[in-house]
Short mmCIF file of C-alpha atoms in Angstrom, two decimals:
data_model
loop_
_atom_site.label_atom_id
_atom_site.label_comp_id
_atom_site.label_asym_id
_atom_site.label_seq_id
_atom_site.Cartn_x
_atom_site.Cartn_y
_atom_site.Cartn_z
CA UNK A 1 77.02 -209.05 -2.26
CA UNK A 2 74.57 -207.70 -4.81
CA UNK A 3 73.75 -203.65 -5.01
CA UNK A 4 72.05 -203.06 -1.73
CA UNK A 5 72.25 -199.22 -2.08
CA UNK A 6 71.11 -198.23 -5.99
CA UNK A 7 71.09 -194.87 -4.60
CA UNK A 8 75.19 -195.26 -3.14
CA UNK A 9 75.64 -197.82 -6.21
CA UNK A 10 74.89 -195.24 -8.81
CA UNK A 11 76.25 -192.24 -7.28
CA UNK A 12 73.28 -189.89 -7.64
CA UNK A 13 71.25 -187.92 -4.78
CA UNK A 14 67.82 -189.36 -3.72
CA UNK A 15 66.54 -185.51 -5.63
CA UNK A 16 68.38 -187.07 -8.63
CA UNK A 17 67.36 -190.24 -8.80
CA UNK A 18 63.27 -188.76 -8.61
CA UNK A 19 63.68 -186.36 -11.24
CA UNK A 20 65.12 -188.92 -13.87
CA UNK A 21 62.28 -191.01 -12.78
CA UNK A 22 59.72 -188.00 -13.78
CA UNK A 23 61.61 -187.57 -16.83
CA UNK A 24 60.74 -191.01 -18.00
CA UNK A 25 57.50 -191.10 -17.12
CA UNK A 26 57.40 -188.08 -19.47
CA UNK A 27 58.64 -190.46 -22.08
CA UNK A 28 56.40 -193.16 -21.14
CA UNK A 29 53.45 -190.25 -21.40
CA UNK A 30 54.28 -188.96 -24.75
CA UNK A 31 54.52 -192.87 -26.12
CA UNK A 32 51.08 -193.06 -24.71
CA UNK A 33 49.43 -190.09 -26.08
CA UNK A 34 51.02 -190.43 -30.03
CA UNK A 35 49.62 -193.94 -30.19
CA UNK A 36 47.65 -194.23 -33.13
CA UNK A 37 47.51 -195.94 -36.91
CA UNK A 38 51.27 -196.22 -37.42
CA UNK A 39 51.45 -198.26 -34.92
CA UNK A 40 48.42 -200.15 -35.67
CA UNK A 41 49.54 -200.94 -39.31
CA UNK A 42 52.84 -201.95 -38.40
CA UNK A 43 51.59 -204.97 -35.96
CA UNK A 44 49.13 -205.83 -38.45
CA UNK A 45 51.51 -205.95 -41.32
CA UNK A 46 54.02 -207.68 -39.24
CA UNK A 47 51.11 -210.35 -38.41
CA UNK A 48 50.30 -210.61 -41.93
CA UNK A 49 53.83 -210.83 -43.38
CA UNK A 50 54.62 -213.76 -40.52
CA UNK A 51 51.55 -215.62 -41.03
CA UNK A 52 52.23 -215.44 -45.40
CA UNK A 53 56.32 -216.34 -44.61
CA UNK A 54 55.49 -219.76 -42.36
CA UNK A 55 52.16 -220.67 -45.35
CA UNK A 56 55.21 -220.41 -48.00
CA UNK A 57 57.60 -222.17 -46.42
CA UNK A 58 54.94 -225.06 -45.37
CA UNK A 59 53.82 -225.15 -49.04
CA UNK A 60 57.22 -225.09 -50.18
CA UNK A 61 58.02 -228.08 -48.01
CA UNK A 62 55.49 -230.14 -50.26
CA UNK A 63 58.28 -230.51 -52.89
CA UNK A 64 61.26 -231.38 -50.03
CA UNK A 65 62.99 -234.38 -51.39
CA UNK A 66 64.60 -231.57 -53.55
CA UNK A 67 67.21 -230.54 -51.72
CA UNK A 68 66.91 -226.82 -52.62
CA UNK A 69 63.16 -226.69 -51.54
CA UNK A 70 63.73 -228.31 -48.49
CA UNK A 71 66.39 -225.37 -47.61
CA UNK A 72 64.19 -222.80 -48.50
CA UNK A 73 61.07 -223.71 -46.85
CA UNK A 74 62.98 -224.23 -43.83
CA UNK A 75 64.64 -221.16 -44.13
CA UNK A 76 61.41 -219.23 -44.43
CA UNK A 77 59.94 -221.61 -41.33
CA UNK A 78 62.78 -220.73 -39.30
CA UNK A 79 62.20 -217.02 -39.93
CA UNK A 80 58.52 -217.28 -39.42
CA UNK A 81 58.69 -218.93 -35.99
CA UNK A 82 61.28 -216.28 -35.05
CA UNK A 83 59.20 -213.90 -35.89
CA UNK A 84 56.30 -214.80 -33.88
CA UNK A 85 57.86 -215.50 -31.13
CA UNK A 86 60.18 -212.86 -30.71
CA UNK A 87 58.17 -209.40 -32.30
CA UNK A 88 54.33 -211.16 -31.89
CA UNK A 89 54.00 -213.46 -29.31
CA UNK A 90 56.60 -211.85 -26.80
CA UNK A 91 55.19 -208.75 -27.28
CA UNK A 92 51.81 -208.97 -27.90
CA UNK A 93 51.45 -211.19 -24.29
CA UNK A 94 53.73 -207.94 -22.00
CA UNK A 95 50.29 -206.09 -23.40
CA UNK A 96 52.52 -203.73 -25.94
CA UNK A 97 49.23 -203.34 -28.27
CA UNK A 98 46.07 -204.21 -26.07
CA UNK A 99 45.45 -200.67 -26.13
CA UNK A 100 44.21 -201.17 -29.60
CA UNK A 101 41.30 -203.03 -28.04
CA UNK A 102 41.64 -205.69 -30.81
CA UNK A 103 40.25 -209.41 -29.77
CA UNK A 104 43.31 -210.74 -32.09
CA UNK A 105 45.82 -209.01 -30.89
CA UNK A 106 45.46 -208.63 -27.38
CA UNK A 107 47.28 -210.23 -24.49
CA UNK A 108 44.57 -211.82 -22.71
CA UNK A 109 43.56 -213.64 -25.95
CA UNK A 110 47.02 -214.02 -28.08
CA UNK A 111 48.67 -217.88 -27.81
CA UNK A 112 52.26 -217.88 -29.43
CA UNK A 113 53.32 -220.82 -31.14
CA UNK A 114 55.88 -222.21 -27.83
CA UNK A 115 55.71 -224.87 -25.59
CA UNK A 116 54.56 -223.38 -22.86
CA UNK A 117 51.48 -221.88 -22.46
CA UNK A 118 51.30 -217.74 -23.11
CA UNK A 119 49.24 -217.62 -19.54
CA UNK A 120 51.91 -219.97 -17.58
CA UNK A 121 54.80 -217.38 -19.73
CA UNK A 122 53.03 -214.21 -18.52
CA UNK A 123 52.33 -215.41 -14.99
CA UNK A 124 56.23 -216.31 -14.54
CA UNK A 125 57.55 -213.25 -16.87
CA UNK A 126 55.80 -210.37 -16.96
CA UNK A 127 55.20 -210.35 -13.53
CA UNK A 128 58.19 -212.35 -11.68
CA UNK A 129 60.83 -210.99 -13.77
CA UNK A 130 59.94 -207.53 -14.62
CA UNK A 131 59.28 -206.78 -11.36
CA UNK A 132 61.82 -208.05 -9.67
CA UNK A 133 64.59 -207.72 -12.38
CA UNK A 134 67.75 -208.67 -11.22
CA UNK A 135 66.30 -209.08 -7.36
CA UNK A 136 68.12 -211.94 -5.81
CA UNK A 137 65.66 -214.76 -4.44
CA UNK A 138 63.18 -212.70 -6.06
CA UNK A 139 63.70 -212.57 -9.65
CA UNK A 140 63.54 -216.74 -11.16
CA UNK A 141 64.47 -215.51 -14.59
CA UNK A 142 68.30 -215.04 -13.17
CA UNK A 143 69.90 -218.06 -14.31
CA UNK A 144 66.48 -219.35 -14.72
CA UNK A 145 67.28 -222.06 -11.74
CA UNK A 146 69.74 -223.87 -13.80
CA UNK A 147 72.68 -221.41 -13.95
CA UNK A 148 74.56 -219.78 -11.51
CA UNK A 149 74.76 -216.46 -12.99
CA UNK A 150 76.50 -214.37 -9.85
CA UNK A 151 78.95 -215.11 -7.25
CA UNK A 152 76.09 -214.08 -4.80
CA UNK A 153 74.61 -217.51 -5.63
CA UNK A 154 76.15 -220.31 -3.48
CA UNK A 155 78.61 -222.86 -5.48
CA UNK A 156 77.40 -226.21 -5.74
CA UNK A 157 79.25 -229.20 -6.98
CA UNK A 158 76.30 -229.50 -9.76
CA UNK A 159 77.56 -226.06 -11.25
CA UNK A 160 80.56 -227.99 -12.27
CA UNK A 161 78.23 -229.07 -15.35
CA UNK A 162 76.70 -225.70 -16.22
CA UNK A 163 78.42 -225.52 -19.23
CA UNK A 164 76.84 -228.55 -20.42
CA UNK A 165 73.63 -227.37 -19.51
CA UNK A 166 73.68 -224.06 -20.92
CA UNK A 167 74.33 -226.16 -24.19
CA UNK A 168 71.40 -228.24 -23.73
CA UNK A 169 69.33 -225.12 -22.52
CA UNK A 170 70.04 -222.98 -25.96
CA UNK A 171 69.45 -226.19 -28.14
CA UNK A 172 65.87 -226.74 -26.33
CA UNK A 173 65.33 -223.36 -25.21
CA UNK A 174 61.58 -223.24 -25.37
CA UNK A 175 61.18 -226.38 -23.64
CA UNK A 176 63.42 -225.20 -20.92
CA UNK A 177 61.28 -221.37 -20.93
CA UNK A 178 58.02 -223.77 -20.83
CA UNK A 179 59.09 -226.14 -17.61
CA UNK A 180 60.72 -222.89 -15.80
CA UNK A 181 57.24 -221.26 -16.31
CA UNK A 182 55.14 -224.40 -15.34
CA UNK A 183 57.79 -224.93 -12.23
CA UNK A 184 56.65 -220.86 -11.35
CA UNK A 185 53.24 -221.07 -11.80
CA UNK A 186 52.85 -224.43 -9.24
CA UNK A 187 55.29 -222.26 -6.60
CA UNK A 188 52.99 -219.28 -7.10
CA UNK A 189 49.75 -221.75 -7.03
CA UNK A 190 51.50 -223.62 -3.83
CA UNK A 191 50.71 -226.21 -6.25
CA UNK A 192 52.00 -229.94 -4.35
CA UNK A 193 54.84 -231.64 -6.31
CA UNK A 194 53.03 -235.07 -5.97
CA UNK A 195 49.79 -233.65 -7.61
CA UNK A 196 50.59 -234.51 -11.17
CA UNK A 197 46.46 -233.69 -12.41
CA UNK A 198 46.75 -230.05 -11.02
CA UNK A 199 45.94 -227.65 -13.32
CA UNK A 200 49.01 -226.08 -14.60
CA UNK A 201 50.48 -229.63 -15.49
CA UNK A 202 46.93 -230.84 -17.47
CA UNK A 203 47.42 -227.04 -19.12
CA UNK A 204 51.01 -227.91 -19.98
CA UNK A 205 50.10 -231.05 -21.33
CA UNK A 206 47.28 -229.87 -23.71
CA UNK A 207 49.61 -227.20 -25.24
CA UNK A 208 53.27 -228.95 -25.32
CA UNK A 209 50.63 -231.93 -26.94
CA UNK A 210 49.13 -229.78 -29.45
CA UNK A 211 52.54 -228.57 -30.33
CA UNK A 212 54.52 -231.85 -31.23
CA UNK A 213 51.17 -233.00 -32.89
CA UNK A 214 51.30 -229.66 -35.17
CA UNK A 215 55.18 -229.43 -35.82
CA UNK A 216 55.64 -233.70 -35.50
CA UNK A 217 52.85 -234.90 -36.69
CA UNK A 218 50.35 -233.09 -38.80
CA UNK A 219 52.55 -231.15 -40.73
CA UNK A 220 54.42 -234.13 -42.15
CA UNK A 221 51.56 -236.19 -42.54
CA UNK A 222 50.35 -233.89 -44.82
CA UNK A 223 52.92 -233.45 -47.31
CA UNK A 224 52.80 -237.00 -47.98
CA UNK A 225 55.80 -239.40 -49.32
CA UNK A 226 57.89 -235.93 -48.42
CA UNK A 227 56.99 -236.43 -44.64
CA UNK A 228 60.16 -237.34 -43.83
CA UNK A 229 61.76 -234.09 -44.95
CA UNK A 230 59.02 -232.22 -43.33
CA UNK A 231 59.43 -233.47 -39.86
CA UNK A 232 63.19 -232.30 -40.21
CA UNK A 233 62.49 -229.10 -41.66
CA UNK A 234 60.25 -228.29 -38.39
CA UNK A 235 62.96 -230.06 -35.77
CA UNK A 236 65.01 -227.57 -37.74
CA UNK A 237 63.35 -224.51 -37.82
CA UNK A 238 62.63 -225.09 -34.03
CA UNK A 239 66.24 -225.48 -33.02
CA UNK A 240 67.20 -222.23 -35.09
CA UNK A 241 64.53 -220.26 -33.70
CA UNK A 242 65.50 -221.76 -29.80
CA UNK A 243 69.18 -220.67 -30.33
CA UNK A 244 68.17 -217.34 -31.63
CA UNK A 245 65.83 -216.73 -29.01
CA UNK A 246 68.06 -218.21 -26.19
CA UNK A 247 71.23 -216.08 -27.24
CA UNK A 248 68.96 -212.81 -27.47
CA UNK A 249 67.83 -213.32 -24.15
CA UNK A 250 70.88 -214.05 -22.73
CA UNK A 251 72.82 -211.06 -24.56
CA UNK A 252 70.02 -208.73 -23.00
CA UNK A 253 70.32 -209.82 -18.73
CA UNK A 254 73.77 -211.43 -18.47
CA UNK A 255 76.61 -209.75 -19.91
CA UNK A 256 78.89 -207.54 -17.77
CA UNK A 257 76.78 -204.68 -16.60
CA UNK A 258 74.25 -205.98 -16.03
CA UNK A 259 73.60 -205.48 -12.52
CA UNK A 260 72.51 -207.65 -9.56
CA UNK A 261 70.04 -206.43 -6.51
CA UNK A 262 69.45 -207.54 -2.85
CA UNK A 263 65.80 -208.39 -1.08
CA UNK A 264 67.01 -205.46 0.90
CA UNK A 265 67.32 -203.01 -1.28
CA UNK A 266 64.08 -203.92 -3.05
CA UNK A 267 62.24 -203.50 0.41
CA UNK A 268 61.28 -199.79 0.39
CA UNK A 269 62.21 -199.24 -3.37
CA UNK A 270 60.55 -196.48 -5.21
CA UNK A 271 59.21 -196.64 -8.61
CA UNK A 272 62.38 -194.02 -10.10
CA UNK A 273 64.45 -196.41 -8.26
CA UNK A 274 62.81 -199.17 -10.31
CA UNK A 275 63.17 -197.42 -13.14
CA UNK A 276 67.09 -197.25 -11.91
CA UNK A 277 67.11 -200.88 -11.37
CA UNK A 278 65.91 -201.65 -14.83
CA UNK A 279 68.70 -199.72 -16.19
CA UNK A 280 71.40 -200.89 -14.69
CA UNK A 281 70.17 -204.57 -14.46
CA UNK A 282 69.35 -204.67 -18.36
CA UNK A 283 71.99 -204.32 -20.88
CA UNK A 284 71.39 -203.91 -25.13
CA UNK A 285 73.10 -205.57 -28.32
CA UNK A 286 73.68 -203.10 -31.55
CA UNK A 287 71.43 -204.21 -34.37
CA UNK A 288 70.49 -202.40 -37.32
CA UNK A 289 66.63 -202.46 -38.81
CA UNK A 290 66.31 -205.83 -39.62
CA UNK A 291 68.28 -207.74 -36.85
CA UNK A 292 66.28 -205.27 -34.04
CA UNK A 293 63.18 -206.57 -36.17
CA UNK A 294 63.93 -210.25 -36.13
CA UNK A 295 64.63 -210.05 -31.60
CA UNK A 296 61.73 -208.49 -31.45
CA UNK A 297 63.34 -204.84 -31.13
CA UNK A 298 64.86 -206.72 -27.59
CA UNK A 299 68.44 -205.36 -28.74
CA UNK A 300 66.60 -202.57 -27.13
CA UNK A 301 66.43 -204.66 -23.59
CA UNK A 302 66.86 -201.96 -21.15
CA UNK A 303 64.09 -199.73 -23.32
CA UNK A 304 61.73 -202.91 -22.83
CA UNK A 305 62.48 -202.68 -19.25
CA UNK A 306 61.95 -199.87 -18.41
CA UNK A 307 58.64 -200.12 -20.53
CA UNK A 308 57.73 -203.66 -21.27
CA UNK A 309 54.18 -202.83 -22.14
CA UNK A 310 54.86 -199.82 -24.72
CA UNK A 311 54.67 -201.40 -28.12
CA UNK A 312 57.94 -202.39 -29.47
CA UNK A 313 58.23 -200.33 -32.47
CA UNK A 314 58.66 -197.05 -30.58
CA UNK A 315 62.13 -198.34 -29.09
CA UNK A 316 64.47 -197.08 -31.33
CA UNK A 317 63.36 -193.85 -30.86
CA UNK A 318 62.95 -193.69 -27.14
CA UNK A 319 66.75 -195.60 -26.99
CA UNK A 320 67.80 -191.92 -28.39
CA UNK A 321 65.95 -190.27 -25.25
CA UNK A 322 67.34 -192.57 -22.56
CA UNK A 323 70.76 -192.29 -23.76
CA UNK A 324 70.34 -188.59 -23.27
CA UNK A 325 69.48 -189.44 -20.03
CA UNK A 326 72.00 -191.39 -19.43
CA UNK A 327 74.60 -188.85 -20.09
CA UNK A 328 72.63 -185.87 -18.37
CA UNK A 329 72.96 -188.27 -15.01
CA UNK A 330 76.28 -190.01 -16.23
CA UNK A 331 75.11 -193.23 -16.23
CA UNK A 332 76.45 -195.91 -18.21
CA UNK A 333 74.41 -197.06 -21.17
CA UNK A 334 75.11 -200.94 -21.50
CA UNK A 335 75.65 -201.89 -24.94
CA UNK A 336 78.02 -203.64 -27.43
CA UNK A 337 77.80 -206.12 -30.60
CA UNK A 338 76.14 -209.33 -30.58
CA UNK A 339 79.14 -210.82 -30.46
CA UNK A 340 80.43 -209.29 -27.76
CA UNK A 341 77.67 -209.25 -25.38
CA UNK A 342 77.28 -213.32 -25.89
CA UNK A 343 80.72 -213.34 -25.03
CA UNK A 344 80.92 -211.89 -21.79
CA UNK A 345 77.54 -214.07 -20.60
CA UNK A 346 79.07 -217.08 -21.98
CA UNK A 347 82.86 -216.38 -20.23
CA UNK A 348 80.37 -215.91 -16.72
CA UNK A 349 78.29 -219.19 -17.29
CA UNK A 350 81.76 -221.06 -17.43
CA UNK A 351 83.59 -218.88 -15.07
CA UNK A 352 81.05 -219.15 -12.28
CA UNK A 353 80.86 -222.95 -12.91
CA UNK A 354 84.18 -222.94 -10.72
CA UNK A 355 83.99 -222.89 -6.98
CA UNK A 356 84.86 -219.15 -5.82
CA UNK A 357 88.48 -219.75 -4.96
CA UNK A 358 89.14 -220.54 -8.21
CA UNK A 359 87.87 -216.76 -8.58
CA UNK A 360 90.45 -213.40 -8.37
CA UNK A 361 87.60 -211.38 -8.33
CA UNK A 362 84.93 -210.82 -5.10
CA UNK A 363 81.12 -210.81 -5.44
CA UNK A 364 81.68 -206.87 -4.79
CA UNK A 365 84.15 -206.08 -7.61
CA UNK A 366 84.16 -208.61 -10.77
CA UNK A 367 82.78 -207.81 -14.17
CA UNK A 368 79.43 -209.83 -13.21
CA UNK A 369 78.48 -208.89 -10.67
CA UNK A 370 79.45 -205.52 -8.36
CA UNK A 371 77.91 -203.58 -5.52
CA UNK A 372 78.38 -200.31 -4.17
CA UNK A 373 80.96 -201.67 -1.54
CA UNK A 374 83.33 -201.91 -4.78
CA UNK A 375 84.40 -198.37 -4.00
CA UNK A 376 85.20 -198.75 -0.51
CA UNK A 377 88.61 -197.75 0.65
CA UNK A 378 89.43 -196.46 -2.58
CA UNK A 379 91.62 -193.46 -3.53
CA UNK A 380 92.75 -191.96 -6.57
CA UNK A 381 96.02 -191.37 -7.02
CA UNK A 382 95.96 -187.66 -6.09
CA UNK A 383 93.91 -188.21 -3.42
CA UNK A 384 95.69 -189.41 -0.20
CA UNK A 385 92.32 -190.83 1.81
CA UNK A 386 89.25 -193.23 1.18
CA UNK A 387 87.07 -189.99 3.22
CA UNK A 388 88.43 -187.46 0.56
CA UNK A 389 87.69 -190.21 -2.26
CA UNK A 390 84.35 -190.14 -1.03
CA UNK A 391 84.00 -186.38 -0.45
CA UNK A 392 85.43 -185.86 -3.68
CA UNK A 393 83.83 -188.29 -5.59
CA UNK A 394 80.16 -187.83 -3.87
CA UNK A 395 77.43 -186.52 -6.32
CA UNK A 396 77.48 -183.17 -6.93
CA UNK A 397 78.60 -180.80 -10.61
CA UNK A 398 82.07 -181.16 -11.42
CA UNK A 399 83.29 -177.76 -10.64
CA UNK A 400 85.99 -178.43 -13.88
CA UNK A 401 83.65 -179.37 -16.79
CA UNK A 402 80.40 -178.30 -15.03
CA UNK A 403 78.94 -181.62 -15.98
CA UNK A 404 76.92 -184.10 -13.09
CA UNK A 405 79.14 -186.59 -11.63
CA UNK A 406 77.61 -190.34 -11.41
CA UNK A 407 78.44 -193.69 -11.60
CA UNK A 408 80.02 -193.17 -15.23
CA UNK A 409 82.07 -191.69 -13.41
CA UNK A 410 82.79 -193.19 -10.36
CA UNK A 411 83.71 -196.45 -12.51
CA UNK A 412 86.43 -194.32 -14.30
CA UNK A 413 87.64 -192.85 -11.58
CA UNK A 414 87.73 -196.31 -9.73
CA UNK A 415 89.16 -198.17 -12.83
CA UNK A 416 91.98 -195.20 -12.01
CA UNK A 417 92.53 -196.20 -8.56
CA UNK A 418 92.34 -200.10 -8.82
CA UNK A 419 95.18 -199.64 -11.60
CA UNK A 420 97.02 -197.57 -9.29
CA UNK A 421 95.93 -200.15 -5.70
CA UNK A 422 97.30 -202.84 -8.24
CA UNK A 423 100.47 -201.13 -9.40
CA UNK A 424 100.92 -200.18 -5.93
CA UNK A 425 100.76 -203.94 -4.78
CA UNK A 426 102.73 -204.94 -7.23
CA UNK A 427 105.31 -202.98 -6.02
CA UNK A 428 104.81 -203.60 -2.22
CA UNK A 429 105.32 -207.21 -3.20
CA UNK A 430 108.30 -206.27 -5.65
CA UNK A 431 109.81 -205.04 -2.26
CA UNK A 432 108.85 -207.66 -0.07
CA UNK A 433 110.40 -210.38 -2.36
CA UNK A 434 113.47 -208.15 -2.39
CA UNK A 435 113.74 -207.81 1.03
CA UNK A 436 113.16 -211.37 1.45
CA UNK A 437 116.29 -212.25 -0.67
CA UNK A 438 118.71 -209.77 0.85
CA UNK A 439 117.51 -211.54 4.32
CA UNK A 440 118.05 -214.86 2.44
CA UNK A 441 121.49 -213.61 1.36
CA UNK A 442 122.36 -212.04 4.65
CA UNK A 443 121.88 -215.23 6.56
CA UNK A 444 123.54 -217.69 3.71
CA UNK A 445 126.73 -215.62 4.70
CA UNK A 446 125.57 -216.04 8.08
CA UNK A 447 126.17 -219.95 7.42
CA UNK A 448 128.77 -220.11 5.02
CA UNK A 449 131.15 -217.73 7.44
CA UNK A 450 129.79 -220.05 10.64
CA UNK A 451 130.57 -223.15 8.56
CA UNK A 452 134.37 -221.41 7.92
CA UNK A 453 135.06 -221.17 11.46
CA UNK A 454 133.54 -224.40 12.12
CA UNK A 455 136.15 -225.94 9.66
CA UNK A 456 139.30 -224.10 11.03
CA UNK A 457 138.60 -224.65 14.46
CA UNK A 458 138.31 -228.21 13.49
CA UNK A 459 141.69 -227.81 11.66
CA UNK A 460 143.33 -226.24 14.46
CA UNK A 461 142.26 -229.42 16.70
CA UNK A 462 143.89 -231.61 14.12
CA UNK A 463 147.19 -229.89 14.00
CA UNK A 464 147.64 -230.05 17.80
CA UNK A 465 146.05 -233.98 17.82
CA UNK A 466 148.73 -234.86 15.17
CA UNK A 467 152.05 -234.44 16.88
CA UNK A 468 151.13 -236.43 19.60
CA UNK A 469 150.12 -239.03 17.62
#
């Protein structure tokens, strides 16, 4: 099972637990308050600089039979639709700058250059997923209804294929973000299957129409007897700026650490326990200035969820202030290369695409996916009991370094006994197959000193047979 207990889970009182929440909605206060014309100028310049990248790169496209023209206005393409989407039209639609109370730049009014529709997106996203991060039967951004993403999730014979589909999912990635949105918004709607005119499918339709016409369409047409290397420039730029998008995503909710949650749990949770949630169900990729730029500062994915409305720009600095935190409570702070994080999401998409048996680990203890239960019954080594593990191991100061004791922790300490439970094994089996061969021995002696007898009384009979013969 998925955390039930954060509380149990992270190893921290209910008294700790609400004062970390107060301490980030100090942070979240202070963001608030220092809002001003930094922040202002750097969304405008980052709208201006997108909107004069994607102009050159269309211009540039003019003169594609060249060869070397048609690589660099589809490099500059590429980076302009990455841009948008990722640092503008993510962003600007969680509501990061409508407190500038600009008409442009606001989420009610902003349309990103996707797919889907920015209202269908926000409808699904920003309130589905951030809500319900990481909720099981809650949350349709886990796996996003194609992937089976924790052991919690029942194995189907179609998972067999989910590496396939994960390949097909990264290559079309804002298709698949724009039919998972639609698919939410008819669910939410109670929208009927059969009702193809409903509204969210004719909005659909007008946007995913406008955008093939723009990208397909238009844009070559205009550049003339070049229109061929336009319409691959933009099927280009649209594929990089899916599989950067797809694998930022990805490295942000499904590498190890990133935590799973039960309805129950969820039921009576409290908003510092949602703030818990977010960090342990979020994890973040390293990225210097310009790759934190270019994902849309979402290297910083537990920051954003924890505040997915603060504009993105402040991350970097409040990633310094939750790490603190993180270390005042001993928490873990979930983060690693780009590289790595992909990794460990891509080893679970094909891992999980087996049927459990095929699995060593439970849905309690692998690197997934873990719940509080992946401490019970164990000991470390000096301890001789699971009740003194707990007694022991129960929040509290650690009387030898003076420091809290949390689930930093605990996951040492249980790394330590698991090693030791394994070792242990190991050698309980050692012994069994020992035994098991000195029995084997025993009772071939057994047979070959029964089969000795056997033969000389059979001798004997012979000798005494033979004279009278």
């Amino acid at each position: 099972m998925a955390i039930t207990d954060i509380n149990a889970y992270a190893h921290l009182t209910a008294s700790d637990i609400e004062t970390l929440g107060a301490e980030l909605d100090t942070i979240r206060r202070n963001v608030e308050q220092s809002r001003g014309e930094r922040d202002a100028k750097y969304i405008r310049r980052t709208i201006r600089a997108q909107r004069i990248l994607e102009a050159a790169g269309r211009a540039t496209l003019f003169a594609s039979k060249k060869r070397s023209a048609w690589l660099l206005g589809t490099a500059m393409l590429s980076v302009a639709k990455i841009i948008e989407n990722m640092e503008l039209g993510h962003n600007i639609s969680h509501g990061q700058w409508d407190w500038m109370n600009d008409p442009e730049i606001h989420s009610s009014s902003w349309e990103w250059d996707m797919t889907g529709t920015s209202g269908q997106w926000k409808r699904a996203h920003n309130y589905s997923h951030h809500t319900y991060t990481n909720v099981l039967g809650k949350d349709e951004d886990l796996g996003f209804g194609i992937l089976r993403m924790t052991r919690d999730e029942q194995w189907r014979p179609l998972h067999l294929v989910q590496p396939i589909a994960n390949l097909i999912l990264a290559a079309t990635f804002e298709w698949g973000i724009a039919l998972h949105d639609l698919s939410a918004e008819k669910e939410q709607l109670d929208v009927p299957p059969w009702q193809v005119m409903s509204e969210p499918n004719k909005a659909f339709a007008r946007k995913a129409g406008r955008q093939v016409a723009k990208d397909f369409v238009i844009y070559p047409l205009l550049t003339g007897p070049a229109w061929k290397q336009t319409l691959k420039a933009n099927a280009t730029a649209n594929f990089i700026r899916n599989l950067w998008a797809y694998a930022v995503i990805f490295c942000g909710h499904f590498p190890d650490g990133a935590q799973k949650f039960t309805e129950e749990h969820f039921a009576d949770e409290t908003r510092a326990e949602w703030y818990l949630r977010q960090m342990l169900g979020s994890a973040n990729f390293q990225a210097g200035p310009a790759m934190a730029f270019m994902s849309g500062n979402l290297c910083y994915q537990i920051e954003h969820h924890l505040f997915p409305d603060i504009p993105s720009n402040r991350y970097p600095q409040i990633a310094e202030q939750v790490r603190q935190l993180c270390d005042k409570y001993d928490l873990p702070y979930t983060t690693g290369s780009l590289g790595k994080q992909y990794l460990l999401a891509f080893r679970t998409i094909h891992k999980l695409a087996l049927p459990d048996r095929f699995l060593q680990r439970t849905a309690d203890d692998a690197p997934e996916t873990s719940s509080e239960r992946m401490f019970a019954g164990l000991t470390r080594p000096s301890l001789p009991s699971a009740d003194q593990w707990a007694e022991n191991h129960w929040p509290g100061i650690d009387p030898e370094t003076g420091h809290r004791r949390g689930l930093r922790s605990a996951m040492a300490e249980a790394k330590v006994a698991l090693k030791e439970k394994a070792r242990q094994e190991k050698a309980a089996l050692r012994e069994a197959k020992r035994v098991l061969q000195d029995k084997a021995r025993e009772e071939q002696q057994l047979l070959r000193r029964r089969a000795l007898r056997e033969r000389a009384i059979w001798r004997m009979r012979r000798r005494r047979i033979a004279p009278s013969a």
